[in-house]
Coordinates of C-alpha atoms in Angstrom, one line a residue:
M1 CA -14.9 -11.7 14.9
W2 CA -13.3 -8.0 14.5
F3 CA -10.4 -8.6 12.0
R4 CA -7.4 -6.1 11.7
R5 CA -4.7 -6.9 10.8
D6 CA -5.2 -10.6 10.6
L7 CA -6.8 -10.9 6.9
R8 CA -6.7 -14.8 6.9
L9 CA -8.8 -18.1 8.2
S10 CA -6.1 -20.5 8.8
D11 CA -3.6 -20.4 12.1
H12 CA -6.2 -17.5 13.5
A13 CA -6.6 -18.1 17.2
A14 CA -8.8 -15.3 17.9
L15 CA -11.6 -17.2 15.2
T16 CA -10.8 -20.4 16.0
A17 CA -12.2 -19.6 19.5
A18 CA -14.7 -18.0 18.2
C19 CA -15.8 -20.8 16.2
G20 CA -15.6 -23.2 19.3
T21 CA -18.3 -21.5 21.1
G22 CA -20.5 -23.3 18.7
R23 CA -22.5 -19.4 18.1
P24 CA -23.4 -17.3 15.1
V25 CA -19.8 -15.7 14.0
I26 CA -20.0 -12.4 12.5
P27 CA -16.9 -11.6 10.8
V28 CA -16.5 -7.6 11.0
F29 CA -14.3 -4.8 9.7
I30 CA -14.2 -1.5 11.0
H31 CA -13.1 1.7 9.5
D32 CA -12.1 3.8 12.0
G33 CA -9.8 6.3 12.7
L34 CA -6.6 4.0 12.8
V35 CA -7.9 2.8 9.4
D36 CA -8.7 6.6 7.9
S37 CA -5.4 7.8 8.6
M38 CA -3.2 4.9 6.9
P39 CA -1.0 6.1 4.7
T40 CA -2.0 5.8 0.9
A41 CA -0.3 2.4 -0.5
P42 CA -0.9 0.5 2.7
K43 CA -4.6 1.8 2.8
W44 CA -5.0 0.6 -0.6
R45 CA -3.3 -2.5 -0.1
M46 CA -5.5 -3.3 2.9
G47 CA -8.8 -2.6 0.9
L48 CA -7.6 -5.2 -1.8
G49 CA -6.7 -7.6 1.6
L50 CA -10.6 -7.2 3.1
G51 CA -12.3 -7.7 -0.7
E52 CA -10.0 -11.5 -0.6
L53 CA -10.9 -11.9 3.0
D54 CA -14.7 -11.3 2.4
R55 CA -14.5 -14.5 -0.4
S56 CA -12.6 -16.4 1.5
L57 CA -15.6 -16.2 4.5
R58 CA -18.1 -16.3 1.8
D59 CA -16.5 -19.8 0.7
K60 CA -17.4 -21.2 4.3
G61 CA -20.8 -20.1 4.0
S62 CA -19.9 -16.7 5.9
R63 CA -18.8 -12.9 5.0
L64 CA -17.2 -10.0 6.0
I65 CA -19.5 -6.6 7.2
L66 CA -17.9 -3.9 6.8
R67 CA -18.9 -0.6 9.3
R68 CA -17.1 2.9 9.3
E69 CA -17.0 5.0 12.0
G70 CA -14.4 7.3 13.3
V71 CA -14.4 5.4 17.0
A72 CA -14.5 1.6 16.8
L73 CA -15.8 0.9 19.7
T74 CA -19.2 3.0 18.4
A75 CA -19.7 0.1 15.8
L76 CA -18.6 -2.6 17.7
Y77 CA -22.0 -0.7 20.0
K78 CA -23.9 -1.0 17.1
L79 CA -23.4 -4.7 16.1
I80 CA -24.1 -5.7 19.4
E81 CA -27.3 -3.9 19.5
Q82 CA -28.4 -5.4 16.2
T83 CA -27.5 -8.9 16.5
G84 CA -27.5 -9.9 20.6
A85 CA -23.4 -10.7 19.9
R86 CA -22.4 -11.1 23.7
D87 CA -18.4 -11.7 22.9
V88 CA -15.9 -9.6 21.1
Y89 CA -12.9 -11.6 20.0
W90 CA -9.6 -10.3 17.9
S91 CA -6.4 -10.4 17.4
R92 CA -3.6 -8.3 19.0
L93 CA -1.8 -5.2 17.5
Y94 CA 1.2 -3.7 19.1
D95 CA 2.0 -0.2 18.2
P96 CA 1.1 2.3 20.6
E97 CA -2.0 3.7 19.2
A98 CA -3.9 0.3 18.6
T99 CA -2.8 -0.6 21.9
S100 CA -4.1 2.6 23.6
R101 CA -7.7 1.9 21.5
D102 CA -7.9 -1.9 22.2
T103 CA -7.0 -1.3 26.1
D104 CA -9.9 1.3 26.0
I105 CA -12.4 -0.6 24.3
K106 CA -11.6 -4.2 26.4
E107 CA -12.2 -2.4 29.6
A108 CA -15.5 -0.2 28.2
L109 CA -17.0 -3.9 27.1
K110 CA -16.2 -5.6 30.6
N111 CA -17.9 -3.1 32.3
D112 CA -20.8 -3.4 30.0
G113 CA -21.1 -7.3 30.7
I114 CA -19.6 -8.1 27.2
G115 CA -17.2 -10.4 26.7
A116 CA -14.2 -9.3 25.5
Q117 CA -11.1 -11.3 24.5
S118 CA -7.5 -10.9 22.3
F119 CA -5.4 -13.4 21.0
G120 CA -1.6 -13.6 19.5
G121 CA -1.0 -14.6 16.0
H122 CA 0.6 -11.5 14.5
L123 CA 4.0 -12.6 16.4
M124 CA 5.6 -15.7 17.6
F125 CA 6.4 -14.5 20.6
E126 CA 4.3 -11.5 22.2
P127 CA 6.7 -8.5 23.1
W128 CA 6.7 -8.6 27.2
S129 CA 7.3 -12.4 27.1
V130 CA 11.5 -12.6 25.9
E131 CA 13.2 -10.8 28.8
T132 CA 16.9 -10.8 29.7
K133 CA 18.5 -12.5 32.6
A134 CA 18.3 -9.3 34.1
G135 CA 14.1 -8.8 33.7
S136 CA 15.0 -6.0 31.2
Y137 CA 14.3 -6.0 27.5
Y138 CA 16.8 -6.7 24.5
K139 CA 18.5 -4.5 22.8
V140 CA 20.7 -5.8 20.6
F141 CA 19.7 -8.1 18.3
T142 CA 21.9 -11.7 18.2
P143 CA 21.3 -12.0 22.2
F144 CA 17.7 -11.4 21.2
W145 CA 18.1 -14.2 18.7
N146 CA 19.7 -16.5 20.8
A147 CA 17.0 -16.3 23.9
V148 CA 14.1 -16.9 21.2
K149 CA 15.9 -19.4 18.3
T150 CA 14.9 -22.4 20.8
M151 CA 11.9 -21.3 22.7
G152 CA 8.8 -22.7 20.6
V153 CA 6.5 -21.3 18.4
D154 CA 3.2 -22.5 18.4
S155 CA 2.5 -25.4 15.7
P156 CA -0.4 -23.4 13.0
R157 CA -3.7 -24.1 13.2
H158 CA -5.8 -25.4 10.8
A159 CA -9.0 -22.9 8.8
P160 CA -12.4 -23.4 10.5
G161 CA -14.3 -26.4 8.7
R162 CA -17.0 -24.4 9.1
I163 CA -17.9 -20.5 10.4
P164 CA -21.6 -20.9 12.2
A165 CA -23.8 -17.7 10.3
P166 CA -26.2 -16.4 12.4
D167 CA -29.5 -16.2 11.0
N168 CA -29.6 -12.5 9.8
W169 CA -27.2 -10.7 8.9
P170 CA -26.5 -6.5 9.9
D171 CA -26.0 -4.7 7.1
S172 CA -22.9 -3.7 6.1
D173 CA -21.4 -1.1 3.9
T174 CA -19.7 -1.7 0.5
L175 CA -16.1 -1.9 0.1
D176 CA -15.9 0.7 -2.9
S177 CA -18.5 3.0 -1.2
W178 CA -14.5 3.7 1.4
R179 CA -12.9 4.5 -1.7
M180 CA -9.6 3.2 0.4
G181 CA -7.2 3.5 -2.9
A182 CA -8.6 6.6 -4.0
E183 CA -5.3 8.9 -3.1
M184 CA -3.2 5.8 -5.3
D185 CA -4.5 7.8 -8.4
R186 CA -3.3 6.2 -11.8
G187 CA -0.7 3.9 -9.7
A188 CA -2.5 1.5 -8.8
D189 CA -3.3 0.1 -12.1
V190 CA 0.8 -0.2 -12.7
V191 CA 1.0 -1.8 -9.0
K192 CA -1.4 -4.4 -8.9
P193 CA -0.1 -6.9 -11.1
F194 CA 2.9 -6.9 -8.6
V195 CA 0.2 -7.9 -5.8
Q196 CA 0.3 -10.8 -4.3
L197 CA -3.0 -11.1 -3.1
G198 CA -4.7 -13.0 0.1
E199 CA -4.0 -16.4 2.4
A200 CA -3.5 -18.4 -0.6
A201 CA -1.3 -16.6 -2.7
A202 CA 1.0 -16.4 0.7
Q203 CA 1.1 -19.9 1.1
S204 CA 2.0 -20.5 -2.5
R205 CA 4.6 -18.3 -2.5
L206 CA 5.9 -19.5 0.9
G207 CA 5.8 -23.1 -0.8
Y208 CA 7.2 -22.0 -3.7
F209 CA 10.7 -20.4 -1.6
T210 CA 11.0 -23.1 1.2
G211 CA 10.9 -25.6 -2.0
H212 CA 12.8 -23.6 -4.7
L213 CA 15.0 -20.8 -3.1
I214 CA 15.5 -21.4 0.4
D215 CA 18.5 -23.2 -0.1
D216 CA 21.0 -20.3 -1.7
Y217 CA 19.2 -17.8 0.2
Q218 CA 21.7 -16.5 2.2
R219 CA 23.6 -15.6 -1.1
T220 CA 20.5 -14.6 -3.2
R221 CA 18.6 -12.2 -0.5
D222 CA 21.7 -9.7 -1.5
L223 CA 21.0 -9.5 -4.8
P224 CA 18.4 -6.9 -6.0
G225 CA 18.1 -8.5 -9.3
T226 CA 17.4 -12.2 -8.5
D227 CA 14.2 -13.2 -7.5
G228 CA 16.0 -14.9 -3.8
T229 CA 13.7 -14.0 -1.4
S230 CA 10.8 -14.9 -0.2
N231 CA 8.2 -11.8 -0.6
L232 CA 6.5 -12.3 2.0
S233 CA 6.8 -9.2 4.0
E234 CA 3.5 -8.4 2.3
N235 CA 1.5 -11.1 3.6
L236 CA 3.0 -11.2 6.7
T237 CA 1.8 -7.2 7.1
Y238 CA -2.1 -7.8 6.3
G239 CA -1.7 -11.2 8.2
E240 CA -2.8 -12.9 5.1
I241 CA 0.1 -15.6 6.5
T242 CA 1.3 -15.5 9.8
P243 CA 5.2 -16.0 11.5
H244 CA 4.2 -19.4 12.7
Q245 CA 3.5 -20.9 9.4
C246 CA 6.5 -19.5 7.8
W247 CA 8.6 -19.9 10.9
H248 CA 7.7 -23.9 10.8
A249 CA 8.0 -23.9 7.2
G250 CA 11.8 -23.0 7.6
Q251 CA 12.5 -25.3 10.6
R252 CA 11.5 -27.8 7.9
A253 CA 13.8 -26.3 5.2
L254 CA 16.3 -26.5 8.2
E255 CA 16.3 -30.0 9.1
E256 CA 16.4 -31.0 5.1
G257 CA 19.7 -29.5 4.9
K258 CA 18.6 -26.5 3.6
R259 CA 21.6 -23.8 3.8
G260 CA 19.6 -20.7 3.7
A261 CA 17.2 -22.0 6.4
E262 CA 18.6 -20.5 9.5
T263 CA 18.8 -17.0 7.5
F264 CA 15.3 -17.1 6.9
L265 CA 14.8 -18.0 10.5
K266 CA 17.1 -14.7 11.7
E267 CA 14.8 -12.6 8.8
L268 CA 11.8 -14.0 11.0
V269 CA 12.9 -13.4 14.2
W270 CA 14.5 -9.8 13.3
R271 CA 10.7 -9.0 12.7
E272 CA 9.8 -9.7 15.9
F273 CA 12.8 -7.6 17.4
A274 CA 11.5 -4.6 16.0
Y275 CA 8.3 -5.1 17.7
H276 CA 9.8 -6.2 21.0
L277 CA 11.7 -2.8 20.8
M278 CA 8.7 -0.6 19.4
H279 CA 6.7 -2.3 22.7
H280 CA 9.3 -1.6 25.4
T281 CA 10.3 2.0 23.9
P282 CA 8.0 3.6 21.3
R283 CA 10.1 6.2 21.2
L284 CA 11.2 4.2 18.1
L285 CA 8.6 5.4 15.7
D286 CA 9.4 8.7 15.8
R287 CA 12.0 9.8 17.8
N288 CA 15.9 9.0 17.7
W289 CA 16.6 5.4 19.6
R290 CA 19.8 6.4 20.7
E291 CA 18.8 10.2 22.2
D292 CA 22.4 11.2 22.0
W293 CA 21.2 11.7 18.8
D294 CA 18.9 14.5 19.1
A295 CA 21.6 17.2 18.6
F296 CA 22.5 15.5 15.6
P297 CA 22.6 18.2 12.6
W298 CA 20.4 16.8 9.9
K299 CA 18.8 18.7 7.3
N300 CA 14.6 19.0 8.0
D301 CA 13.6 19.6 4.6
A302 CA 10.9 17.1 3.5
R303 CA 10.9 19.9 0.2
A304 CA 14.2 20.6 -0.4
A305 CA 15.6 19.8 -4.2
E306 CA 17.7 17.5 -3.1
V307 CA 15.1 15.4 -1.4
W308 CA 12.9 15.6 -4.1
D309 CA 15.6 14.0 -6.5
W310 CA 15.9 11.4 -4.2
K311 CA 12.0 10.9 -4.3
K312 CA 11.6 11.2 -7.6
G313 CA 14.6 8.9 -8.4
R314 CA 17.0 10.8 -9.8
T315 CA 19.5 11.3 -8.1
G316 CA 22.0 10.4 -10.7
I317 CA 23.1 7.4 -8.4
R318 CA 22.0 4.4 -9.8
F319 CA 20.9 1.8 -7.0
V320 CA 19.2 4.5 -5.4
D321 CA 17.4 5.9 -8.6
A322 CA 16.7 1.9 -9.4
A323 CA 15.3 1.1 -5.8
M324 CA 13.2 4.0 -5.7
R325 CA 11.4 3.2 -9.1
E326 CA 11.1 -0.3 -8.4
L327 CA 9.4 1.4 -5.1
Y328 CA 6.4 3.2 -7.4
V329 CA 6.1 0.1 -9.5
T330 CA 5.5 -2.7 -7.5
G331 CA 5.2 -1.0 -4.0
R332 CA 7.8 -2.9 -2.2
M333 CA 11.5 -2.3 -2.6
H334 CA 14.6 -5.2 -2.7
N335 CA 15.9 -4.9 0.9
R336 CA 19.7 -3.8 0.3
G337 CA 18.1 -1.6 -2.0
R338 CA 16.4 -0.4 1.3
M339 CA 19.7 -0.1 3.1
I340 CA 21.4 1.9 0.3
V341 CA 18.7 4.6 -0.3
A342 CA 18.3 5.2 3.1
S343 CA 22.0 5.5 4.0
Y344 CA 22.6 7.6 0.6
L345 CA 19.3 10.1 2.2
T346 CA 20.5 10.1 5.5
K347 CA 24.7 10.0 5.0
H348 CA 25.3 11.7 1.8
L349 CA 22.1 14.2 1.5
M350 CA 22.2 14.6 5.4
T351 CA 18.9 14.5 5.8
D352 CA 16.6 12.7 8.8
W353 CA 15.8 9.7 9.0
R354 CA 11.6 10.8 9.6
I355 CA 11.8 12.3 6.0
G356 CA 12.4 9.3 4.4
Q357 CA 10.6 7.0 6.7
E358 CA 7.0 8.8 6.3
W359 CA 7.9 8.5 2.6
F360 CA 8.1 4.6 2.3
E361 CA 5.0 4.9 4.7
H362 CA 2.9 6.2 2.2
C363 CA 4.9 4.2 -0.8
L364 CA 4.9 0.9 0.5
I365 CA 2.3 -2.2 0.5
D366 CA 4.0 -4.1 2.7
W367 CA 4.7 -1.0 5.2
D368 CA 5.1 -2.5 8.7
P369 CA 5.5 1.1 11.7
A370 CA 8.0 -1.4 13.6
N371 CA 10.0 -2.6 10.8
N372 CA 10.1 0.9 9.1
A373 CA 11.1 2.6 11.8
L374 CA 13.6 0.0 13.0
G375 CA 15.0 -0.1 9.4
W376 CA 15.3 3.4 8.8
Q377 CA 17.2 4.0 12.3
W378 CA 19.2 1.2 11.5
S379 CA 20.1 2.6 8.7
A380 CA 20.7 6.2 10.0
G381 CA 23.0 4.9 12.9
S382 CA 20.2 6.7 15.7
G383 CA 19.1 2.9 16.2
P384 CA 19.5 0.0 18.3
D385 CA 21.8 -2.5 16.7
A386 CA 22.4 -0.1 14.2
T387 CA 24.7 0.2 11.4
P388 CA 27.8 2.2 13.1
Y389 CA 27.6 5.9 12.1
F390 CA 31.5 5.7 10.1
R391 CA 29.8 3.2 8.1
I392 CA 28.6 4.5 4.7
F393 CA 27.4 2.2 2.2
N394 CA 28.9 3.4 -1.5
P395 CA 26.1 3.0 -3.6
V396 CA 28.6 2.7 -6.2
S397 CA 30.4 -0.2 -4.9
Q398 CA 27.4 -1.8 -3.9
L399 CA 25.3 -2.0 -7.2
E400 CA 29.0 -3.4 -8.9
K401 CA 28.9 -6.2 -6.4
F402 CA 25.2 -7.0 -5.9
D403 CA 24.2 -6.1 -9.4
P404 CA 27.2 -7.4 -11.6
K405 CA 25.3 -7.5 -14.9
D406 CA 23.2 -4.3 -14.1
T407 CA 20.2 -6.5 -14.1
Y408 CA 18.6 -4.7 -11.6
A409 CA 19.3 -1.0 -12.7
K410 CA 18.5 -1.8 -16.4
R411 CA 14.8 -3.3 -15.4
W412 CA 14.2 0.3 -13.5
I413 CA 16.4 3.2 -15.1
A414 CA 15.0 4.0 -18.9
E415 CA 16.5 7.3 -20.1
G416 CA 19.7 7.0 -21.8
R417 CA 18.3 3.3 -22.8
E418 CA 17.4 2.3 -26.7
D419 CA 15.4 -0.5 -25.6
P420 CA 14.3 0.0 -21.9
H421 CA 12.3 -2.6 -19.7
E422 CA 8.7 -2.3 -19.7
D423 CA 9.1 -2.0 -15.8
A424 CA 11.3 1.2 -16.1
L425 CA 8.6 2.9 -18.6
A426 CA 6.0 1.7 -15.7
F427 CA 7.5 4.0 -13.5
F428 CA 6.5 6.9 -15.9
D429 CA 2.5 5.8 -15.9
A430 CA 2.7 5.5 -11.6
I431 CA 4.2 8.1 -11.0
P432 CA 2.2 11.9 -10.5
R433 CA 2.1 13.7 -13.4
H434 CA 3.1 17.4 -12.3
W435 CA 6.2 15.5 -12.0
G436 CA 6.9 16.1 -15.2
M437 CA 9.2 13.2 -15.9
S438 CA 9.6 11.3 -19.2
P439 CA 12.3 8.0 -20.4
D440 CA 13.7 10.7 -23.0
D441 CA 15.3 12.8 -20.2
A442 CA 18.8 12.5 -19.7
Y443 CA 19.8 10.7 -17.1
P444 CA 21.3 13.2 -14.9
D445 CA 24.7 13.4 -12.9
P446 CA 24.8 12.5 -9.5
I447 CA 23.2 15.2 -6.9
V448 CA 26.0 14.2 -4.0
P449 CA 28.7 12.0 -5.4
H450 CA 30.0 9.1 -3.1
K451 CA 33.1 10.7 -1.7
E452 CA 31.7 14.3 -0.9
G453 CA 28.8 12.9 0.7
R454 CA 31.2 10.4 2.7
E455 CA 33.9 13.3 3.6
R456 CA 30.2 15.8 4.8
A457 CA 28.9 13.1 6.7
L458 CA 32.2 11.7 8.5
A459 CA 33.0 15.7 9.7
A460 CA 29.1 16.2 11.3
Y461 CA 29.8 12.6 13.1
E462 CA 33.4 13.7 14.0
N463 CA 32.6 17.0 15.5
R464 CA 30.0 15.1 18.0
E465 CA 30.3 13.2 20.8
F466 CA 29.1 9.6 20.6

């Protein structure tokens, strides 16, 4: 049983099928080239998830075997030779690199007489299974939502009661020897308390949200200073919970008349939409989805002073800076904050969305390739279902509207305050020392005020054809 982004035991089609054979099951995670190339914070968070998965497996009399090989197929062949395994099971992934790897592995194993079976679970709807009436893929979210909202979603499976173990376990690397969090440096100690790790924590999170927060979700999801969201993106990313489990919990809330339930279900389907688009148009990940944007004069200097101010949370725009600091302390960022910081970088600073996308990749513990790309292209205007190019969020009025008591900004910005919040101070412990920042610094003036940035962006947009 080859685990990847499915670090759970319940609602796990591949694991259930493997256990159903009655033969010994050897859970394995392979640190191959794709894992090695993972960005900083996601790789660290993956390592934490693997440790928690191993503990869950041991409670079932099993364990997680760890192998490090540049090529996953090599690791699988070595395990097959050592154990006599006749089948390899795994859950599907959908990004182009993983799809290419898995296709080659399945073909090679089958050619050598080894069973190779892949199963769903990371998505509710396989990306190729949802089609327009014309037999094409969906390019706009609302029709996609209308197409899938009444489709059946498989009921979640229970965790296996028993995972059959082999008489002798193959050798395993130690998780510590992989040093998956090495690049996090001192930031790991700051972010760790904000991590909700593992399947049990994810289920608890879902239960609390549907029991206490979902009724007012449509309103509170936009308030960055309020605990009003499910916070499940982290667990969905690593498969510690499935969208099926979330969907059925949301449906129960809808049947109970909880007002925010449909909005929550739409957010789950937005995640599916991102994967649908990535599957059909892989350019979503690294090129302008709207190809007519290729000639747009974005700046491409990731080392520009303005970009570094953005990265450091020193733009002088409080909503942008608060959101960036939340990112470094918690490894996550409120969804409205993500829209604001992306809009400011791509429109006020006229910087290529891929620079922001890459920075998020390294900093987010809930990094998801499809959703990160779609979010950035949506904000920049170059993507499907994008915000219109002429809609340029005013980050000042947005903060006043959605954080009227200044709760969010005060929590994350220390400069200029006599008694800063502990989380605002934690930011200075999380960032690289060479940034040379201190809570005693003066808070900066805006590097690009809203009016100036808006006018500059609109002038650039109006000088090209859409």
